[in-house]
XYZ file of C-alpha atoms in Angstrom:
525
model
C 31.253 -49.953 -1.451
C 30.181 -53.206 -3.081
C 32.343 -52.402 -6.125
C 35.311 -51.800 -3.824
C 34.722 -55.179 -2.147
C 34.546 -56.976 -5.487
C 37.679 -55.151 -6.636
C 39.476 -56.198 -3.432
C 38.360 -59.832 -3.822
C 39.562 -59.903 -7.425
C 42.937 -58.489 -6.331
C 43.269 -61.238 -3.703
C 42.388 -63.923 -6.268
C 44.995 -62.513 -8.669
C 47.651 -62.629 -5.924
C 46.645 -66.237 -5.203
C 46.956 -67.164 -8.911
C 50.367 -65.488 -9.161
C 51.621 -67.319 -6.062
C 50.269 -70.666 -7.272
C 51.676 -70.207 -10.796
C 55.093 -69.151 -9.485
C 55.436 -72.109 -7.103
C 54.179 -74.527 -9.791
C 56.662 -73.154 -12.340
C 59.608 -73.519 -9.940
C 58.560 -77.056 -8.921
C 58.216 -78.108 -12.571
C 61.585 -76.543 -13.431
C 63.269 -78.699 -10.779
C 61.122 -81.730 -11.751
C 59.484 -81.984 -8.336
C 55.784 -82.814 -7.685
C 54.163 -79.386 -7.715
C 51.113 -80.375 -5.565
C 53.390 -81.234 -2.637
C 55.431 -78.043 -3.090
C 52.235 -75.956 -3.092
C 50.881 -77.584 0.079
C 54.180 -77.101 1.925
C 54.634 -73.476 0.784
C 50.968 -72.779 1.548
C 51.423 -74.155 5.077
C 54.586 -72.074 5.558
C 52.759 -68.924 4.419
C 49.835 -69.794 6.686
C 52.118 -70.165 9.710
C 54.194 -67.070 8.891
C 53.240 -63.515 9.666
C 53.611 -61.775 6.298
C 51.617 -58.491 6.430
C 51.205 -58.317 2.644
C 49.589 -61.776 2.556
C 47.398 -61.508 5.671
C 44.254 -60.377 3.734
C 44.746 -63.323 1.316
C 45.059 -65.816 4.192
C 41.958 -64.428 5.875
C 39.952 -64.598 2.646
C 40.993 -68.108 1.610
C 40.680 -69.712 5.042
C 37.051 -68.714 5.425
C 35.295 -72.096 5.380
C 32.570 -70.893 3.020
C 35.080 -69.565 0.469
C 37.164 -72.763 0.439
C 34.063 -74.947 0.330
C 32.518 -72.985 -2.570
C 35.793 -72.874 -4.515
C 36.504 -76.610 -4.252
C 33.006 -78.107 -4.468
C 31.361 -75.699 -6.925
C 34.092 -74.011 -8.967
C 36.923 -76.537 -9.176
C 35.543 -80.060 -8.750
C 33.318 -80.161 -11.902
C 36.203 -79.001 -14.100
C 38.731 -81.443 -12.618
C 36.365 -84.413 -12.774
C 35.215 -83.460 -16.263
C 38.735 -83.101 -17.663
C 39.856 -86.459 -16.265
C 36.759 -88.347 -17.469
C 36.786 -86.609 -20.869
C 40.207 -88.103 -21.656
C 39.504 -91.584 -20.269
C 38.787 -94.003 -23.150
C 35.624 -95.974 -22.425
C 37.248 -99.104 -23.858
C 39.982 -98.991 -21.200
C 37.381 -98.325 -18.508
C 35.245 -101.228 -19.726
C 38.225 -103.592 -19.885
C 38.969 -102.825 -16.224
C 35.383 -102.431 -15.024
C 35.553 -105.214 -12.433
C 38.504 -103.918 -10.353
C 37.314 -100.307 -10.726
C 33.778 -101.087 -9.520
C 35.038 -103.294 -6.696
C 37.448 -100.592 -5.509
C 35.135 -97.615 -6.069
C 32.047 -99.161 -4.480
C 32.991 -102.287 -2.495
C 36.301 -100.872 -1.254
C 34.848 -97.472 -0.374
C 31.920 -98.970 1.552
C 34.221 -101.386 3.399
C 36.553 -98.518 4.321
C 33.522 -96.520 5.512
C 32.392 -99.340 7.835
C 35.885 -100.003 9.257
C 36.669 -96.319 9.925
C 33.177 -95.624 11.293
C 33.186 -98.355 13.950
C 36.896 -97.839 14.760
C 36.271 -94.113 15.321
C 33.363 -94.898 17.652
C 35.574 -97.178 19.746
C 39.036 -95.543 19.573
C 38.324 -91.834 18.980
C 35.207 -91.701 21.182
C 33.219 -89.790 18.542
C 29.416 -89.733 18.433
C 27.718 -92.017 15.892
C 27.064 -89.287 13.267
C 30.550 -87.772 13.775
C 32.263 -91.176 13.500
C 30.575 -91.996 10.206
C 31.015 -88.485 8.808
C 34.760 -88.889 9.443
C 34.550 -92.347 7.852
C 32.907 -90.952 4.719
C 35.481 -88.182 4.147
C 38.362 -90.595 4.780
C 36.911 -93.129 2.325
C 37.174 -90.666 -0.543
C 40.370 -90.896 -2.604
C 40.497 -87.311 -3.765
C 40.694 -87.144 -7.597
C 42.434 -83.762 -7.442
C 45.341 -85.240 -5.479
C 45.455 -88.665 -7.112
C 45.293 -87.581 -10.745
C 47.701 -84.645 -10.461
C 50.387 -86.756 -8.770
C 49.958 -89.948 -10.810
C 49.500 -88.273 -14.191
C 53.201 -87.791 -14.930
C 54.703 -90.795 -13.135
C 54.610 -93.062 -16.180
C 52.861 -95.997 -14.531
C 51.467 -98.913 -16.531
C 48.409 -97.834 -18.554
C 46.112 -100.450 -17.019
C 47.155 -99.533 -13.477
C 46.743 -95.847 -14.310
C 43.205 -96.544 -15.593
C 42.307 -98.359 -12.352
C 43.629 -95.487 -10.242
C 41.756 -92.879 -12.325
C 38.562 -94.925 -12.501
C 38.451 -95.499 -8.743
C 39.205 -91.884 -7.861
C 36.493 -90.619 -10.231
C 33.715 -92.951 -9.100
C 34.406 -93.479 -5.408
C 33.830 -89.798 -4.702
C 30.204 -90.137 -5.732
C 29.703 -92.864 -3.131
C 31.721 -91.008 -0.467
C 29.673 -87.799 -0.884
C 26.403 -89.752 -0.664
C 27.618 -91.511 2.506
C 28.700 -88.123 3.904
C 25.240 -86.593 3.370
C 23.473 -89.601 4.894
C 25.852 -89.690 7.893
C 25.688 -85.943 8.552
C 21.979 -85.307 8.115
C 19.937 -88.541 8.174
C 21.834 -91.308 10.005
C 20.197 -90.898 13.437
C 16.742 -90.768 11.848
C 17.368 -93.984 9.920
C 18.786 -95.668 13.044
C 15.684 -94.758 15.068
C 13.493 -96.419 12.413
C 15.388 -99.716 12.621
C 14.961 -102.062 9.631
C 12.666 -99.571 7.919
C 15.359 -96.920 8.334
C 17.951 -99.217 6.761
C 15.626 -99.666 3.781
C 15.104 -95.900 3.507
C 18.864 -95.327 3.659
C 19.457 -97.885 0.915
C 16.709 -96.331 -1.228
C 18.228 -92.868 -0.728
C 21.598 -94.166 -1.851
C 20.187 -95.890 -4.968
C 18.116 -92.822 -5.867
C 21.044 -90.406 -5.558
C 23.375 -92.600 -7.643
C 20.752 -93.511 -10.283
C 19.649 -89.892 -10.754
C 23.279 -88.858 -11.162
C 23.784 -91.519 -13.844
C 20.614 -90.443 -15.692
C 21.382 -86.700 -15.582
C 25.016 -87.217 -16.631
C 24.147 -89.653 -19.405
C 21.344 -87.455 -20.791
C 23.472 -84.302 -20.647
C 26.426 -86.016 -22.308
C 24.191 -87.414 -25.051
C 22.643 -83.999 -25.841
C 26.058 -82.281 -25.855
C 27.462 -85.034 -28.103
C 24.626 -84.535 -30.602
C 25.261 -80.776 -30.612
C 28.905 -81.300 -31.605
C 27.643 -83.102 -34.710
C 26.097 -79.888 -36.042
C 29.006 -77.544 -35.290
C 32.586 -77.907 -36.517
C 33.744 -74.942 -34.458
C 36.135 -75.836 -31.648
C 35.776 -72.594 -29.575
C 32.013 -73.189 -29.498
C 32.457 -76.879 -28.685
C 34.773 -75.961 -25.793
C 31.969 -73.743 -24.472
C 29.573 -76.713 -24.798
C 31.929 -78.807 -22.663
C 32.105 -76.096 -19.965
C 28.305 -75.826 -19.858
C 28.001 -79.616 -19.762
C 30.393 -80.145 -16.832
C 28.987 -77.380 -14.647
C 25.391 -77.860 -15.802
C 25.362 -81.597 -15.044
C 26.993 -81.072 -11.657
C 24.750 -78.222 -10.489
C 21.513 -79.740 -11.848
C 22.229 -83.033 -10.095
C 23.064 -81.304 -6.807
C 19.893 -79.188 -6.996
C 17.608 -82.213 -7.444
C 19.294 -84.263 -4.709
C 21.398 -86.468 -6.988
C 25.156 -87.055 -7.026
C 26.813 -84.179 -8.866
C 30.115 -86.068 -8.919
C 28.633 -89.084 -10.711
C 26.649 -86.819 -13.064
C 29.688 -84.872 -14.286
C 31.856 -88.006 -14.619
C 29.228 -89.815 -16.717
C 28.546 -86.678 -18.789
C 32.244 -86.181 -19.548
C 32.785 -89.868 -20.328
C 29.872 -89.727 -22.786
C 31.142 -86.565 -24.492
C 34.753 -87.779 -24.600
C 33.847 -91.117 -26.171
C 30.466 -91.005 -27.956
C 30.610 -87.275 -28.753
C 34.216 -87.448 -29.947
C 33.341 -90.303 -32.321
C 30.223 -88.800 -33.892
C 30.870 -85.068 -33.928
C 34.420 -83.933 -33.195
C 37.108 -83.330 -35.792
C 40.722 -84.113 -34.828
C 41.323 -80.354 -34.539
C 38.452 -80.005 -32.059
C 39.655 -82.965 -29.982
C 43.156 -81.505 -29.741
C 41.972 -78.008 -28.860
C 39.449 -79.198 -26.236
C 42.181 -81.355 -24.700
C 44.640 -78.431 -24.651
C 42.041 -76.067 -23.164
C 41.225 -78.390 -20.264
C 44.945 -79.092 -19.705
C 45.480 -75.376 -19.050
C 42.371 -75.071 -16.864
C 43.199 -78.087 -14.703
C 46.842 -77.033 -14.238
C 45.650 -73.650 -12.934
C 42.939 -75.176 -10.740
C 45.244 -77.853 -9.318
C 47.799 -75.182 -8.454
C 45.175 -73.059 -6.694
C 43.638 -76.010 -4.830
C 46.888 -77.289 -3.353
C 48.026 -73.815 -2.296
C 44.622 -73.259 -0.665
C 44.861 -76.632 1.110
C 48.251 -75.592 2.532
C 46.809 -72.290 3.776
C 43.677 -73.968 5.178
C 45.571 -76.692 7.062
C 47.326 -74.089 9.248
C 43.978 -73.196 10.848
C 43.873 -76.375 12.926
C 44.754 -76.195 16.585
C 46.146 -79.603 17.489
C 46.796 -78.565 21.106
C 47.241 -81.763 23.171
C 45.555 -84.150 20.716
C 48.655 -85.686 19.130
C 47.768 -89.153 20.392
C 44.254 -89.052 18.919
C 45.581 -87.623 15.646
C 48.066 -90.510 15.371
C 45.246 -93.015 16.008
C 42.993 -91.312 13.415
C 45.718 -91.490 10.750
C 46.419 -95.123 11.634
C 42.703 -95.996 11.383
C 42.461 -94.401 7.922
C 45.587 -96.191 6.646
C 44.536 -99.598 7.997
C 41.008 -99.197 6.602
C 42.418 -98.315 3.163
C 44.618 -101.433 3.263
C 41.686 -103.654 4.241
C 39.517 -102.102 1.512
C 42.101 -102.512 -1.275
C 43.411 -105.986 -0.469
C 39.916 -107.367 0.244
C 38.168 -105.917 -2.808
C 40.975 -107.002 -5.167
C 40.725 -110.605 -3.913
C 37.804 -110.978 -6.322
C 39.761 -109.851 -9.362
C 42.306 -111.691 -11.436
C 45.469 -110.590 -13.198
C 46.294 -107.779 -10.777
C 49.942 -108.103 -9.700
C 50.493 -107.834 -5.966
C 52.821 -104.856 -6.505
C 49.918 -103.004 -8.128
C 47.802 -103.598 -5.037
C 50.482 -101.926 -2.923
C 50.364 -98.888 -5.253
C 46.550 -98.772 -5.168
C 46.760 -98.866 -1.381
C 49.471 -96.251 -0.836
C 48.143 -94.089 -3.688
C 44.711 -93.621 -2.080
C 45.455 -89.983 -1.255
C 43.163 -87.622 0.623
C 42.906 -83.966 -0.313
C 40.787 -80.909 -0.896
C 37.492 -82.781 -1.275
C 37.739 -84.191 2.258
C 38.468 -80.733 3.694
C 35.664 -79.078 1.700
C 33.121 -81.674 2.857
C 34.033 -81.245 6.531
C 33.931 -77.441 6.229
C 30.406 -77.741 4.817
C 29.135 -79.247 8.108
C 26.859 -76.948 10.148
C 28.820 -75.084 12.834
C 26.659 -76.630 15.565
C 27.281 -80.209 14.349
C 28.329 -82.389 17.289
C 32.045 -83.213 17.007
C 32.730 -80.843 14.090
C 36.008 -79.501 15.543
C 37.315 -83.015 16.236
C 36.491 -84.138 12.687
C 38.187 -81.012 11.298
C 41.394 -81.702 13.232
C 41.498 -85.401 12.282
C 40.672 -84.704 8.621
C 43.156 -81.844 8.198
C 45.892 -83.929 9.846
C 45.221 -86.941 7.605
C 45.166 -84.761 4.478
C 48.511 -83.188 5.421
C 50.015 -86.635 6.111
C 48.546 -88.022 2.883
C 49.742 -85.250 0.583
C 53.198 -84.785 2.086
C 54.203 -88.258 3.334
C 52.338 -90.450 0.838
C 52.637 -87.959 -2.018
C 56.408 -87.575 -1.629
C 57.036 -91.315 -1.270
C 54.784 -92.642 -4.049
C 57.479 -92.287 -6.737
C 60.178 -94.048 -4.650
C 57.634 -96.781 -3.883
C 56.920 -97.158 -7.615
C 60.659 -97.373 -8.331
C 61.243 -99.827 -5.470
C 58.437 -102.111 -6.664
C 59.570 -101.772 -10.287
C 56.092 -100.642 -11.366
C 57.033 -97.617 -13.462
C 59.937 -99.099 -15.389
C 60.648 -97.256 -18.612
C 60.286 -98.886 -21.992
C 62.866 -101.559 -22.638
C 66.032 -100.060 -24.025
C 65.098 -96.475 -23.132
C 67.839 -96.075 -20.529
C 70.427 -97.391 -23.038
C 69.109 -94.877 -25.561
C 69.415 -92.015 -23.050
C 73.043 -92.950 -22.307
C 73.934 -93.082 -26.025
C 72.134 -89.776 -26.610
C 74.048 -88.121 -23.767
C 77.371 -89.344 -25.182
C 76.462 -88.112 -28.678
C 75.505 -84.685 -27.320
C 78.727 -84.567 -25.314
C 80.944 -85.296 -28.351
C 79.056 -82.867 -30.592
C 79.583 -80.079 -28.048
C 83.259 -81.042 -27.800
C 83.624 -80.698 -31.592
C 81.842 -77.310 -31.516
C 84.211 -76.089 -28.794
C 87.276 -77.308 -30.698
C 86.061 -75.414 -33.777
C 85.462 -72.243 -31.732
C 88.887 -72.358 -30.068
C 90.536 -73.165 -33.379
C 89.001 -70.079 -35.068
C 89.688 -67.719 -32.162
C 93.272 -68.786 -31.525
C 94.123 -69.576 -35.156
C 95.046 -73.165 -34.250
C 96.033 -75.269 -37.280
C 94.555 -78.576 -38.461
C 97.799 -80.282 -37.493
C 96.911 -79.633 -33.839
C 93.173 -80.447 -33.969
C 92.749 -83.194 -36.530
C 93.633 -86.132 -34.231
C 91.182 -85.028 -31.551
C 88.508 -84.219 -34.145
C 88.945 -87.643 -35.784
C 88.651 -89.361 -32.389
C 85.377 -87.579 -31.538
C 83.940 -88.136 -35.013
C 84.700 -91.862 -34.821
C 83.008 -91.975 -31.402
C 79.976 -90.219 -32.879
C 79.814 -92.674 -35.794
C 79.972 -95.603 -33.370
C 77.165 -94.105 -31.271
C 75.002 -93.593 -34.363
C 75.549 -97.250 -35.303
C 74.700 -98.350 -31.741
C 71.494 -96.293 -31.826
C 70.561 -97.831 -35.192
C 71.126 -101.339 -33.737
C 69.056 -100.440 -30.653
C 66.174 -99.190 -32.834
C 66.231 -102.440 -34.819
C 65.913 -104.408 -31.568
C 63.329 -102.013 -30.075
C 61.079 -100.727 -32.904
C 58.683 -99.143 -30.368
C 61.512 -96.934 -29.152
C 62.237 -95.813 -32.692
C 58.546 -95.093 -33.297
C 58.399 -92.983 -30.146
C 61.384 -90.884 -31.256
C 59.897 -90.477 -34.753
C 56.661 -89.322 -33.128
C 58.513 -86.659 -31.123
C 60.441 -85.522 -34.219
C 57.283 -85.307 -36.314
C 55.496 -83.267 -33.632
C 58.353 -80.737 -33.558
C 58.302 -80.628 -37.358
C 54.570 -79.868 -37.351
C 55.037 -77.113 -34.728
C 57.655 -75.537 -36.993
C 55.312 -75.818 -40.014
C 52.539 -74.125 -38.026
C 54.892 -71.280 -37.063
C 56.038 -70.911 -40.688
C 52.438 -70.538 -41.916
C 51.717 -67.913 -39.234
C 54.824 -65.994 -40.302
C 53.626 -65.983 -43.942
C 50.290 -64.499 -42.819
C 52.006 -61.839 -40.664
C 54.209 -60.833 -43.617
C 51.098 -60.659 -45.849
C 52.473 -63.263 -48.263
C 49.418 -65.565 -48.059
C 45.790 -64.892 -47.098
C 44.229 -65.896 -43.778
C 41.804 -68.203 -45.636
C 44.657 -70.169 -47.201
C 46.495 -70.270 -43.881
C 43.387 -71.617 -42.099
C 43.159 -74.546 -44.533
C 46.817 -75.470 -44.113
C 46.718 -74.933 -40.335
C 43.718 -77.250 -40.042
C 45.627 -79.991 -41.880
C 48.603 -79.509 -39.553
C 46.360 -79.587 -36.442
C 44.591 -82.726 -37.676
C 47.951 -84.436 -38.152
C 49.023 -83.331 -34.660
C 45.798 -84.714 -33.192
C 46.431 -88.079 -34.876
C 49.934 -88.159 -33.390
C 48.564 -87.328 -29.918
C 45.992 -90.131 -30.144
C 48.673 -92.616 -31.287
C 50.858 -91.546 -28.394
């Protein structure tokens, strides 16, 4: 019977993966943000009565399943992948705004939402501050997946990533204190405030120590093994090991895994990873996080349909308004103390503070007898839906409107010239095809052919002039060309092995050189 249950669960998970992969593929094909598409389709499936999918909906929308999947299975991998690829130098250069946003901004948001919820939503003290804690978290799953491909300025992107990675640690600590210890600390007065502060410092400090120690040990291990499959396994053990160890000893698992991954991705990469290893670890985690992101957003869409808003539309509107106003206060206040942040960037930091699966998972982890649990669930689910759909869909237009994600200078001119060149080349191909099929003579075609060829020559000259004015643009195109060349070389070597023309040993040596060159190109890019 147990085997049958496990078999059934695996079948449901496979259906979920197939659904998530299919929706993601279609969204990517039409160049739409796949997280938003997954949430919307998930909500539609959740609201529809599709007999084939009913067992899947029942399985996924169990609070314990969603909570375990997001907090234990998915979060360590997503945090680890993002931190692994974040250069410490960029993080250090932007440490002031990141720390102010992740700690000062999050705490300020927590205070504003907590007291506003007490007054306007009529929640109990613990419930008000639990809601405040989950609304103060800018979910890294949502933020990173949506911002990753928008092409925003590198410094702004680093701030967004840095805040989303670190503010979760604070939000989870505030959630645990609010849900399980707040009333006790309040009863103790000043002594309770001191105990609460000590608890916070202890949880954060232990997370830093566990993550730093784990990252250091894993980095040293990579020095003794030049074997990328094994080093990928080390990274998996590190991310999940740091997270689970920290959670088991009462520390912040979020902070532990972020610090561990940052250490491995910077210190470990410098002392023990070959370019081939760096590229393969990066590719591995790209695949994992794409799959996990797809699953998470589909699950969020399914989970959101469980809420029963009934006659609470007014309170829901107020809850969303409170969260948005608190985010604005947090961002604009905390960035007052930083310099060289354009005001347009502050608007993006504000509107890009998305809520997502982490907020839902935290609320679902509350005990069922927690006072105000249903109210918090409704308000949280509603804010997450608003955040992902309304804010998520409008973030790119907002970026365009503010001029934040402008392409490299000259790139649009290059695209226009490229399109014209492609157009004329296809025209010449078609003329040649028609000429051969219909036996048309040169006397008929030569004038048109000459005209198109002259246009092509002019375009080539224009592109050459553009590259002279914009050398970065030329370098970028050379980089793309070289990458494609290296892919073709790799395929050629594999073909020689398959045809038994060269040995696997010789192929491995050449392939390693190709992969090293590819890794250098990726790092330059």
